[in-house]
Amino acid sequence: MDEFMTSRLPDDGAGWIAIGLSDDVPAGCVTGVVLAGRQLALWRDGEGAPHLWEDRCPHRGMRMSLGFVRGNDLACLYHGWRFDGAGQCRQIPAHPELKVSARICMKTFDVAERGGMLWGWHGRDRATGAPEVAASGTAVRSIHAAVPAGAMRVMLEETPGEFFYGLGQLLPVGGHPDLFSLTMEDGTGELVLALQPISSAQCAVHAVLRGQADAALRAECARRMGWLRDSAERGHDDRQGADT
Amino acid sequence: MTVLPELYEFPLDDECYKVRLALSLMGVASRSRPVDMVPGREHEKPAFLRINPLGTLPVWVDGPVILREAATIVLACARGLKAGNWLPADPAAFGAVMDWLVFSVRDLHAAHQARDCALLGQEEPSPALRAQVRRAFNVMEDHMVLRHIGGHEWFADATPTIADILLFPAFALCRDYGVDHDGFPALRRWMRAMRTLPGFITMPGIPDVT
Amino acid sequence: MTLTTDPVALDAWYAVATASEVTHRPDRTRLLGQDIAIDRCRDTGAIRVRPVLHGGEYGDPLPVIERYACVFTTFGNPDTPIVEIEEAGEPDRRVVPCGWFTIRSSGPRIVENFLDMAHFPYVHTDILGSEPNTDVGPYRAEIRADVDEVWATGCHFWQPRGAATERDGSGMMMHIDYRVPSPFIVMLYRVAPSAPDRRDAIALFIQPMGEELCRAQPVEFLVDEISTHTELLHFEQVIFLQDRLILENQVPRRLPLDGQAEIPTRADTASVAYRRWLAAKGLGYGTILPHGQGERA
């Protein structure tokens, strides 16, 4: 029924998937993300804690990613129903005096924050362990590209030099198909990329710097990420064109 | 008594919203002249064509001066302000403003077309048209990523300018034609900053509640 | 796309155009998955609605009735006539067709949104509602078996600027009755703010092009000697486009008729009655029927 629900993802195993940069979801902000084929709402409450929920109000199906944050609650844009950090509905404005039933709650997903990125847990059971990246990281940027994750992975594995020449060599991180790392040639820092499958036609790549991360280097890496997105989309268009 | 300039407009039109937003942010007074664009097609009737033979909205009538393009109306109003930095005098910032002004007219025209089609058409906007819009948004996103890294939150200068105003409607309204905000984190950040400006106003398609 | 086989959807009247806009040049649109062309016959001046067949030829003309400024047609054999709106016939009524707008949603979601008061403060902020006046008081909703319609009566809601005449925004308690005379038509009646002894009527005519894509036109039947035509239009259009953002972001787009699928509250009494009514009819077009009901091939 939903294109996101039916798209097959390459990685069926349980694990953490990068869903955004910490810096891009400030307190009081909500956005839509896709985790392993599910459309979710990612938001940060007034005290800075991130939350990852089903992107759908249980009342009338409105996408919560269009909602608004009040204090530590997320409210639905349609009728203002307010849900606390645990996903429990606390207030129904149409009936201000009503004690809200405990069964009105959001389906929540495990979210972690590590290495400058936000991660969502993909798996039947609750999350185990933390994302396997170093704890610190300075935001470079995220790119969203209109190509499947598989095509992006091939580019990152086979032709990283087209985008990252002069900086260092981009290499896959062992044991993790969606993590890549580049150690700067001068040894001062490391660029880390995390690939996020979105749909059969879309993916995102989130980039952070470790170690040295001055504005000039962040800007240079951000530019290269833009090239990566544009090249991936152009290459994909060309291949699609050749098929028809 | 001074005679106020008149703005001929249609409340659901994104081009007219550029002007309304600018007037409200810059504190410029005018008189609204609502035009029945849909369904009445009043903009194609002789009475209106005598004011603007192009048959387009918005139109700005200030004494003998008639302006027919949102960007030039906003530009002229900003030029008339006694204070503020909506139209910077500094050559580099002025150049950047004008560059984005042209971008808003030329490269974001696809956004206007896509919205028009989604609102009034028989078919959804074509994937090709939506891809064209996304490419224009990518250019904006790339720019705002670098601005943010450089410690700036606005398109052309350290403070908001008419470039921000003229670029805002296309992005803020893109859900109207099936393009989500989610893939443009830098533009989302900028959009939130826009909403905090004194005098900021919305139009249908942009939520009021935050 | 091809014409639906859903019998309930087929056996209903649909507005598909504004009569005054029909010309000799055929206008193409779509109803229930079938492409149709609407034009005015050069010889008789009569309005025609014809299916467009594969290859671009026209099929046999469909039934056409001009009413409420609109052109109505049907593919089936409706057992009820087009809704009777008594107010439309009053000589001093201002009839305002507000234009057709396209919405990526299902017809039933659009109807349900129109029946809803609780969203006014959040979606129509400072017009039809505003915080903290969010309370929806008790009202009565029923399926009227004798006329086969859904009604919600005794509705009231505090509105800052409930009509085009209310310019100062000081607000008033608006009294509203809602009526669903057909699965894809919804109406409201409210006390006319400038003539408190009479009622304004507003109808929303929905043209389902597909299960999840519609055009819809609000038509107002007002007692208002104050507002200009354009003011009346723009007031209603702004409201309608504010709802469009909601409607295009509901998941799923089709209306779930299973009572467990979405959680209603007391304010949704009208919506619950509408869903029950559709489920009893077995309407599958633009809905998700409860499991096991009306499985279509």
PDB file of C-alpha atoms in Angstrom, chain B residues 27-203:
ATOM      1  CA  GLY B  27       6.558  46.945   7.294  1.00  0.00           C
ATOM      2  CA  VAL B  28       5.398  48.500   4.023  1.00  0.00           C
ATOM      3  CA  ALA B  29       1.750  49.591   3.932  1.00  0.00           C
ATOM      4  CA  SER B  30      -0.432  48.886   0.897  1.00  0.00           C
ATOM      5  CA  ARG B  31      -4.020  48.262  -0.066  1.00  0.00           C
ATOM      6  CA  SER B  32      -5.015  44.772  -1.158  1.00  0.00           C
ATOM      7  CA  ARG B  33      -7.053  44.421  -4.367  1.00  0.00           C
ATOM      8  CA  PRO B  34      -8.203  40.792  -4.409  1.00  0.00           C
ATOM      9  CA  VAL B  35      -8.542  39.318  -7.889  1.00  0.00           C
ATOM     10  CA  ASP B  36     -10.768  36.336  -8.690  1.00  0.00           C
ATOM     11  CA  MET B  37      -8.076  34.365 -10.505  1.00  0.00           C
ATOM     12  CA  VAL B  38      -9.699  30.973  -9.821  1.00  0.00           C
ATOM     13  CA  PRO B  39     -12.370  30.187 -10.841  1.00  0.00           C
ATOM     14  CA  GLY B  40     -13.352  33.576 -12.347  1.00  0.00           C
ATOM     15  CA  ARG B  41     -10.214  34.106 -14.496  1.00  0.00           C
ATOM     16  CA  GLU B  42     -10.629  37.814 -13.791  1.00  0.00           C
ATOM     17  CA  HIS B  43      -6.950  38.319 -14.668  1.00  0.00           C
ATOM     18  CA  GLU B  44      -7.772  37.478 -18.270  1.00  0.00           C
ATOM     19  CA  LYS B  45     -10.672  39.944 -18.527  1.00  0.00           C
ATOM     20  CA  PRO B  46     -10.433  43.363 -20.224  1.00  0.00           C
ATOM     21  CA  ALA B  47     -10.713  45.403 -17.008  1.00  0.00           C
ATOM     22  CA  PHE B  48      -7.647  43.712 -15.579  1.00  0.00           C
ATOM     23  CA  LEU B  49      -5.740  43.581 -18.875  1.00  0.00           C
ATOM     24  CA  ARG B  50      -5.960  47.374 -18.998  1.00  0.00           C
ATOM     25  CA  ILE B  51      -3.884  47.414 -15.812  1.00  0.00           C
ATOM     26  CA  ASN B  52      -1.582  44.558 -16.771  1.00  0.00           C
ATOM     27  CA  PRO B  53      -1.716  43.487 -20.416  1.00  0.00           C
ATOM     28  CA  LEU B  54       0.311  40.391 -19.506  1.00  0.00           C
ATOM     29  CA  GLY B  55      -2.624  39.043 -17.504  1.00  0.00           C
ATOM     30  CA  THR B  56      -0.424  37.968 -14.606  1.00  0.00           C
ATOM     31  CA  LEU B  57      -0.473  38.471 -10.849  1.00  0.00           C
ATOM     32  CA  PRO B  58       0.732  40.095  -8.676  1.00  0.00           C
ATOM     33  CA  VAL B  59       0.525  43.689  -9.890  1.00  0.00           C
ATOM     34  CA  TRP B  60       1.736  46.688  -7.910  1.00  0.00           C
ATOM     35  CA  VAL B  61       0.230  50.091  -8.672  1.00  0.00           C
ATOM     36  CA  ASP B  62       1.940  53.025  -6.998  1.00  0.00           C
ATOM     37  CA  GLY B  63       0.759  56.250  -8.643  1.00  0.00           C
ATOM     38  CA  PRO B  64       2.018  56.144 -12.239  1.00  0.00           C
ATOM     39  CA  VAL B  65       4.280  53.154 -11.531  1.00  0.00           C
ATOM     40  CA  ILE B  66       2.994  49.700 -12.419  1.00  0.00           C
ATOM     41  CA  LEU B  67       5.133  46.654 -11.553  1.00  0.00           C
ATOM     42  CA  ARG B  68       4.205  43.182 -12.728  1.00  0.00           C
ATOM     43  CA  GLU B  69       6.775  40.817 -11.267  1.00  0.00           C
ATOM     44  CA  ALA B  70       6.942  39.767  -7.605  1.00  0.00           C
ATOM     45  CA  ALA B  71      10.714  40.114  -7.525  1.00  0.00           C
ATOM     46  CA  THR B  72      10.704  43.684  -8.854  1.00  0.00           C
ATOM     47  CA  ILE B  73       7.890  44.729  -6.532  1.00  0.00           C
ATOM     48  CA  VAL B  74       9.851  43.438  -3.570  1.00  0.00           C
ATOM     49  CA  LEU B  75      13.047  44.994  -4.887  1.00  0.00           C
ATOM     50  CA  ALA B  76      11.411  48.394  -5.377  1.00  0.00           C
ATOM     51  CA  CYS B  77       9.816  48.322  -1.920  1.00  0.00           C
ATOM     52  CA  ALA B  78      13.128  47.382  -0.296  1.00  0.00           C
ATOM     53  CA  ARG B  79      14.893  50.188  -2.185  1.00  0.00           C
ATOM     54  CA  GLY B  80      12.404  52.654  -0.740  1.00  0.00           C
ATOM     55  CA  LEU B  81      13.096  51.722   2.873  1.00  0.00           C
ATOM     56  CA  LYS B  82      14.875  54.296   4.995  1.00  0.00           C
ATOM     57  CA  ALA B  83      16.490  51.730   7.287  1.00  0.00           C
ATOM     58  CA  GLY B  84      17.317  48.058   7.556  1.00  0.00           C
ATOM     59  CA  ASN B  85      19.344  45.686   5.419  1.00  0.00           C
ATOM     60  CA  TRP B  86      16.718  43.975   3.255  1.00  0.00           C
ATOM     61  CA  LEU B  87      18.607  45.237   0.193  1.00  0.00           C
ATOM     62  CA  PRO B  88      22.279  45.544   1.193  1.00  0.00           C
ATOM     63  CA  ALA B  89      24.334  48.366  -0.290  1.00  0.00           C
ATOM     64  CA  ASP B  90      27.611  46.492   0.048  1.00  0.00           C
ATOM     65  CA  PRO B  91      28.518  45.401  -3.522  1.00  0.00           C
ATOM     66  CA  ALA B  92      29.305  41.772  -2.686  1.00  0.00           C
ATOM     67  CA  ALA B  93      26.114  41.262  -0.692  1.00  0.00           C
ATOM     68  CA  PHE B  94      24.092  43.211  -3.272  1.00  0.00           C
ATOM     69  CA  GLY B  95      25.463  40.965  -6.008  1.00  0.00           C
ATOM     70  CA  ALA B  96      24.539  37.857  -4.058  1.00  0.00           C
ATOM     71  CA  VAL B  97      21.015  39.187  -3.494  1.00  0.00           C
ATOM     72  CA  MET B  98      20.550  39.894  -7.192  1.00  0.00           C
ATOM     73  CA  ASP B  99      21.932  36.498  -8.147  1.00  0.00           C
ATOM     74  CA  TRP B 100      19.409  34.734  -5.918  1.00  0.00           C
ATOM     75  CA  LEU B 101      16.689  37.088  -7.107  1.00  0.00           C
ATOM     76  CA  VAL B 102      17.274  35.906 -10.682  1.00  0.00           C
ATOM     77  CA  PHE B 103      17.434  32.308  -9.450  1.00  0.00           C
ATOM     78  CA  SER B 104      14.053  32.751  -7.745  1.00  0.00           C
ATOM     79  CA  VAL B 105      12.498  33.906 -11.009  1.00  0.00           C
ATOM     80  CA  ARG B 106      14.273  31.596 -13.458  1.00  0.00           C
ATOM     81  CA  ASP B 107      15.289  28.388 -11.685  1.00  0.00           C
ATOM     82  CA  LEU B 108      12.344  28.212  -9.298  1.00  0.00           C
ATOM     83  CA  HIS B 109       9.797  28.731 -12.052  1.00  0.00           C
ATOM     84  CA  ALA B 110       9.517  24.928 -12.167  1.00  0.00           C
ATOM     85  CA  ALA B 111       8.303  25.048  -8.561  1.00  0.00           C
ATOM     86  CA  HIS B 112       5.528  27.464  -9.518  1.00  0.00           C
ATOM     87  CA  GLN B 113       4.552  25.250 -12.460  1.00  0.00           C
ATOM     88  CA  ALA B 114       4.544  22.086 -10.354  1.00  0.00           C
ATOM     89  CA  ARG B 115       2.355  23.691  -7.709  1.00  0.00           C
ATOM     90  CA  ASP B 116      -0.037  25.096 -10.283  1.00  0.00           C
ATOM     91  CA  CYS B 117      -0.387  21.650 -11.833  1.00  0.00           C
ATOM     92  CA  ALA B 118      -0.864  19.899  -8.479  1.00  0.00           C
ATOM     93  CA  LEU B 119      -3.509  22.378  -7.336  1.00  0.00           C
ATOM     94  CA  LEU B 120      -5.499  22.919 -10.486  1.00  0.00           C
ATOM     95  CA  GLY B 121      -4.455  20.234 -12.960  1.00  0.00           C
ATOM     96  CA  GLN B 122      -5.910  16.898 -13.968  1.00  0.00           C
ATOM     97  CA  GLU B 123      -2.683  14.971 -13.421  1.00  0.00           C
ATOM     98  CA  GLU B 124       0.002  15.066 -10.784  1.00  0.00           C
ATOM     99  CA  PRO B 125       3.110  17.060 -11.788  1.00  0.00           C
ATOM    100  CA  SER B 126       5.407  14.911 -13.930  1.00  0.00           C
ATOM    101  CA  PRO B 127       8.424  13.225 -12.312  1.00  0.00           C
ATOM    102  CA  ALA B 128      10.620  15.249 -14.681  1.00  0.00           C
ATOM    103  CA  LEU B 129       9.195  18.538 -13.407  1.00  0.00           C
ATOM    104  CA  ARG B 130       9.570  17.479  -9.789  1.00  0.00           C
ATOM    105  CA  ALA B 131      13.163  16.392 -10.474  1.00  0.00           C
ATOM    106  CA  GLN B 132      13.833  19.849 -11.922  1.00  0.00           C
ATOM    107  CA  VAL B 133      12.521  21.417  -8.711  1.00  0.00           C
ATOM    108  CA  ARG B 134      14.659  19.092  -6.604  1.00  0.00           C
ATOM    109  CA  ARG B 135      17.761  20.088  -8.552  1.00  0.00           C
ATOM    110  CA  ALA B 136      17.043  23.755  -7.863  1.00  0.00           C
ATOM    111  CA  PHE B 137      16.520  22.965  -4.164  1.00  0.00           C
ATOM    112  CA  ASN B 138      19.841  21.054  -4.155  1.00  0.00           C
ATOM    113  CA  VAL B 139      21.585  24.215  -5.329  1.00  0.00           C
ATOM    114  CA  MET B 140      19.937  26.133  -2.467  1.00  0.00           C
ATOM    115  CA  GLU B 141      20.719  23.356   0.011  1.00  0.00           C
ATOM    116  CA  ASP B 142      24.395  23.214  -0.986  1.00  0.00           C
ATOM    117  CA  HIS B 143      24.658  26.961  -0.564  1.00  0.00           C
ATOM    118  CA  MET B 144      23.017  26.979   2.863  1.00  0.00           C
ATOM    119  CA  VAL B 145      25.171  24.071   4.077  1.00  0.00           C
ATOM    120  CA  LEU B 146      28.246  26.180   3.325  1.00  0.00           C
ATOM    121  CA  ARG B 147      26.685  29.315   4.809  1.00  0.00           C
ATOM    122  CA  HIS B 148      25.945  27.407   8.010  1.00  0.00           C
ATOM    123  CA  ILE B 149      29.487  26.060   8.241  1.00  0.00           C
ATOM    124  CA  GLY B 150      30.694  29.625   7.720  1.00  0.00           C
ATOM    125  CA  GLY B 151      28.555  30.768  10.640  1.00  0.00           C
ATOM    126  CA  HIS B 152      25.750  32.403   8.639  1.00  0.00           C
ATOM    127  CA  GLU B 153      22.041  31.586   8.591  1.00  0.00           C
ATOM    128  CA  TRP B 154      20.831  33.689   5.637  1.00  0.00           C
ATOM    129  CA  PHE B 155      21.321  33.385   1.897  1.00  0.00           C
ATOM    130  CA  ALA B 156      23.142  36.561   0.928  1.00  0.00           C
ATOM    131  CA  ASP B 157      24.254  38.490   3.983  1.00  0.00           C
ATOM    132  CA  ALA B 158      24.679  38.308   7.750  1.00  0.00           C
ATOM    133  CA  THR B 159      21.045  39.395   8.169  1.00  0.00           C
ATOM    134  CA  PRO B 160      17.963  38.422   6.162  1.00  0.00           C
ATOM    135  CA  THR B 161      17.573  40.085   2.762  1.00  0.00           C
ATOM    136  CA  ILE B 162      14.966  40.054   0.032  1.00  0.00           C
ATOM    137  CA  ALA B 163      16.797  37.007  -1.365  1.00  0.00           C
ATOM    138  CA  ASP B 164      15.510  35.000   1.601  1.00  0.00           C
ATOM    139  CA  ILE B 165      11.993  36.335   1.084  1.00  0.00           C
ATOM    140  CA  LEU B 166      11.909  35.562  -2.641  1.00  0.00           C
ATOM    141  CA  LEU B 167      13.284  32.035  -2.206  1.00  0.00           C
ATOM    142  CA  PHE B 168      11.065  31.120   0.732  1.00  0.00           C
ATOM    143  CA  PRO B 169       7.654  30.386  -0.859  1.00  0.00           C
ATOM    144  CA  ALA B 170       8.867  27.773  -3.357  1.00  0.00           C
ATOM    145  CA  PHE B 171      10.452  25.682  -0.618  1.00  0.00           C
ATOM    146  CA  ALA B 172       7.882  26.294   2.120  1.00  0.00           C
ATOM    147  CA  LEU B 173       5.075  25.258  -0.262  1.00  0.00           C
ATOM    148  CA  CYS B 174       6.757  22.265  -1.913  1.00  0.00           C
ATOM    149  CA  ARG B 175       4.588  19.750  -0.050  1.00  0.00           C
ATOM    150  CA  ASP B 176       1.734  21.139  -2.144  1.00  0.00           C
ATOM    151  CA  TYR B 177       3.209  19.282  -5.113  1.00  0.00           C
ATOM    152  CA  GLY B 178       4.605  16.206  -3.442  1.00  0.00           C
ATOM    153  CA  VAL B 179       8.178  17.240  -2.615  1.00  0.00           C
ATOM    154  CA  ASP B 180       9.038  16.708   1.044  1.00  0.00           C
ATOM    155  CA  HIS B 181      11.181  18.933   3.239  1.00  0.00           C
ATOM    156  CA  ASP B 182      12.922  15.964   4.825  1.00  0.00           C
ATOM    157  CA  GLY B 183      15.766  15.713   2.304  1.00  0.00           C
ATOM    158  CA  PHE B 184      16.891  19.341   2.744  1.00  0.00           C
ATOM    159  CA  PRO B 185      18.121  19.771   6.325  1.00  0.00           C
ATOM    160  CA  ALA B 186      19.907  23.086   5.715  1.00  0.00           C
ATOM    161  CA  LEU B 187      16.797  24.569   4.093  1.00  0.00           C
ATOM    162  CA  ARG B 188      14.687  23.294   6.987  1.00  0.00           C
ATOM    163  CA  ARG B 189      16.947  25.123   9.407  1.00  0.00           C
ATOM    164  CA  TRP B 190      16.677  28.303   7.319  1.00  0.00           C
ATOM    165  CA  MET B 191      12.899  27.931   7.093  1.00  0.00           C
ATOM    166  CA  ARG B 192      12.652  27.746  10.881  1.00  0.00           C
ATOM    167  CA  ALA B 193      14.754  30.894  11.151  1.00  0.00           C
ATOM    168  CA  MET B 194      12.450  32.663   8.660  1.00  0.00           C
ATOM    169  CA  ARG B 195       9.445  31.816  10.800  1.00  0.00           C
ATOM    170  CA  THR B 196      10.922  33.649  13.789  1.00  0.00           C
ATOM    171  CA  LEU B 197      11.264  36.984  11.950  1.00  0.00           C
ATOM    172  CA  PRO B 198       8.965  39.756  13.218  1.00  0.00           C
ATOM    173  CA  GLY B 199       6.136  40.224  10.735  1.00  0.00           C
ATOM    174  CA  PHE B 200       6.406  36.701   9.281  1.00  0.00           C
ATOM    175  CA  ILE B 201       3.108  35.527   7.786  1.00  0.00           C
ATOM    176  CA  THR B 202       1.956  32.213   6.309  1.00  0.00           C
ATOM    177  CA  MET B 203      -0.375  31.246   3.486  1.00  0.00           C
TER     178      MET B 203
END
